Coordinates of C-alpha atoms in Angstrom, one line a residue:
H1 CA -11.1 15.6 -8.3
S2 CA -7.9 15.4 -5.9
F3 CA -5.1 13.1 -6.7
P4 CA -5.7 10.4 -3.7
T5 CA -2.9 9.5 -1.3
R6 CA -2.0 6.1 -2.7
R7 CA 0.5 4.3 -4.6
S8 CA 0.0 4.5 -8.3
S9 CA 0.6 0.9 -8.7
D10 CA -2.7 0.1 -6.8
L11 CA -4.8 1.6 -9.5
I12 CA -5.0 1.0 -13.0
Q13 CA -4.4 3.9 -15.1
T14 CA -6.9 3.5 -18.3
D15 CA -8.1 5.7 -21.4
V16 CA -12.1 4.9 -20.4
A17 CA -14.1 7.8 -20.2
I18 CA -14.9 8.5 -16.6
N19 CA -17.3 11.4 -16.5
R20 CA -17.9 12.6 -13.0
G21 CA -21.0 10.8 -11.2
N22 CA -20.6 7.9 -13.4
S23 CA -17.6 5.8 -11.5
G24 CA -18.3 2.2 -10.5
G25 CA -19.0 0.6 -13.8
P26 CA -16.9 -2.6 -14.6
L27 CA -13.5 -2.0 -16.6
L28 CA -13.1 -4.8 -19.0
N29 CA -10.3 -6.7 -20.8
L30 CA -10.7 -7.5 -24.7
D31 CA -11.9 -11.3 -23.9
G32 CA -14.7 -9.5 -21.9
E33 CA -13.3 -10.1 -18.2
V34 CA -14.1 -7.5 -15.6
V35 CA -10.9 -6.6 -14.3
G36 CA -11.2 -3.4 -12.5
I37 CA -13.8 -0.8 -11.0
N38 CA -14.0 2.5 -12.9
S39 CA -12.8 5.1 -9.9
W40 CA -12.2 8.3 -10.9
I41 CA -10.7 10.7 -13.5
L42 CA -8.0 13.2 -12.9
S43 CA -9.0 16.3 -15.3
S44 CA -8.0 19.4 -15.8
G45 CA -11.2 20.7 -17.0
G46 CA -13.7 18.6 -15.5
G47 CA -14.5 16.7 -18.3
Y48 CA -14.1 13.2 -19.4
M49 CA -10.7 13.9 -20.8
G50 CA -7.8 13.3 -18.6
L51 CA -6.2 10.5 -16.6
S52 CA -8.7 7.7 -15.9
F53 CA -7.9 5.1 -12.7
S54 CA -10.0 1.7 -12.0
I55 CA -9.6 0.0 -8.7
P56 CA -7.8 -3.6 -9.7
I57 CA -10.7 -6.0 -9.3
E58 CA -8.5 -8.3 -6.7
T59 CA -8.7 -5.3 -4.4
A60 CA -12.3 -5.2 -4.4
S61 CA -12.8 -8.8 -4.4
G62 CA -11.0 -8.6 -1.1
A63 CA -13.3 -6.1 0.1
V64 CA -16.6 -7.8 -1.0
R65 CA -15.2 -10.8 0.8
Q66 CA -14.9 -9.1 4.0
L67 CA -18.4 -7.5 3.4
R68 CA -19.5 -10.7 3.1
E69 CA -17.8 -12.4 6.2
S70 CA -18.0 -9.9 8.6
G71 CA -20.5 -6.7 7.5
S72 CA -17.3 -4.4 7.2
V73 CA -14.3 -4.1 5.1
Q74 CA -11.4 -3.5 8.1
R75 CA -7.7 -2.4 7.3
G76 CA -4.8 -3.5 9.1
L77 CA -2.8 -0.8 10.9
L78 CA 1.2 -1.4 11.3
G79 CA 1.6 2.0 13.3
V80 CA 4.6 3.9 11.7
Q81 CA 5.2 6.9 10.1
I82 CA 7.5 6.4 6.9
G83 CA 9.6 8.6 4.6
A84 CA 11.0 7.8 1.2
I85 CA 14.6 6.7 0.9
D86 CA 16.8 8.4 -1.6
R87 CA 20.5 7.5 -2.9
E88 CA 22.4 9.7 -0.1
L89 CA 20.2 8.0 2.5
A90 CA 20.5 4.7 1.1
E91 CA 24.1 4.9 1.8
A92 CA 24.3 6.3 5.2
L93 CA 21.6 3.6 6.3
N94 CA 24.5 0.9 4.7
L95 CA 21.9 0.1 2.2
D96 CA 22.9 -1.5 -1.3
K97 CA 20.5 0.8 -3.0
P98 CA 17.5 3.2 -2.3
I99 CA 14.9 0.6 -1.6
G100 CA 12.3 0.1 1.6
A101 CA 10.4 2.6 3.7
L102 CA 12.1 4.4 6.3
V103 CA 10.3 4.4 9.7
S104 CA 10.6 7.9 11.1
D105 CA 8.5 7.4 14.0
V106 CA 6.5 4.4 15.7
N107 CA 3.2 5.3 17.2
P108 CA 3.1 4.4 21.1
G109 CA 1.2 0.8 21.8
S110 CA 1.0 0.2 18.1
A111 CA 1.8 -3.0 16.5
A112 CA 5.0 -2.2 15.4
E113 CA 6.1 -0.7 18.9
K114 CA 5.0 -4.2 20.4
A115 CA 7.1 -6.0 17.8
G116 CA 10.1 -4.2 18.6
I117 CA 10.4 -2.0 15.2
Q118 CA 12.2 1.0 15.8
P119 CA 12.6 4.6 14.4
G120 CA 15.5 4.6 12.1
D121 CA 14.4 0.7 10.9
V122 CA 14.1 0.7 7.3
I123 CA 11.1 -1.8 6.2
L124 CA 12.0 -4.1 3.2
E125 CA 9.6 -6.7 3.4
F126 CA 6.1 -7.0 4.8
D127 CA 4.9 -10.7 4.8
G128 CA 7.1 -11.5 2.0
E129 CA 6.3 -8.8 -0.4
V130 CA 9.4 -6.7 -0.9
I131 CA 8.9 -2.8 -0.3
E132 CA 10.5 -1.1 -3.2
V133 CA 9.6 2.3 -2.5
S134 CA 7.9 3.8 0.9
G135 CA 4.5 4.3 -0.8
D136 CA 4.3 0.2 -1.6
L137 CA 3.8 -0.2 2.5
P138 CA 0.6 1.4 3.2
P139 CA -1.8 -0.5 1.0
I140 CA 0.4 -4.0 1.4
V141 CA -0.3 -3.6 5.3
G142 CA -4.1 -2.2 4.6
A143 CA -5.0 -5.5 2.4
N144 CA -4.9 -7.2 5.8
P145 CA -7.3 -7.3 8.2
P146 CA -6.6 -6.3 11.8
G147 CA -5.2 -9.5 13.7
T148 CA -3.2 -10.7 11.0
K149 CA 0.3 -12.1 11.8
A150 CA 3.0 -10.9 9.2
E151 CA 6.9 -10.8 9.3
V152 CA 8.4 -7.8 8.7
V153 CA 12.0 -7.6 7.6
V154 CA 14.0 -4.5 8.2
S155 CA 17.3 -3.0 7.9
R156 CA 18.7 -1.9 11.3
N157 CA 22.5 -0.6 11.1
G158 CA 22.9 -2.3 7.9
K159 CA 21.7 -5.7 9.5
R160 CA 18.8 -7.5 8.3
E161 CA 16.2 -8.6 11.2
T162 CA 12.7 -10.2 11.2
F163 CA 9.9 -9.2 13.4
E164 CA 6.5 -10.9 13.7
V165 CA 3.7 -8.2 14.1
V166 CA 0.0 -8.6 15.1
L167 CA -1.7 -6.0 13.1
D168 CA -4.1 -3.1 14.7
A169 CA -7.1 -2.0 13.1
L170 CA -7.3 1.2 10.8
E171 CA -10.0 3.3 12.6

């Protein structure tokens, strides 16, 4: 199974044996509470030995809620291409430390463009959640349905600015 393009912190790494074809079972804690849904295994040999990952129950519950309310799961879209920030880049962008997601491009007509976000901005916060690394941004944005109003805090030329966005829909 190939490694999905998602940040590691929106999955739970576990030692549960997940054989190909039997994902979807519950991940339980020692109190018998469901804390995740077994999702996939990264295995070199194709068997149950490897790194197992589960979807956190909070993520699954959000999808269930949307399915009940609207019959489908919709993810919000900001409409930016982002890049990582290393120490040298942080210095060049007048940041105290390497943090956030560098906006390398803004999609025409997107929520980001309408809000005034520009290439070269560094997204530091989305709706109150700090963006430590660039990989944090997509799952945080995607957890919100289209039409969500959110404040985005960016660093532009070393100064903090806040923009209000209304998320588009991820197709």
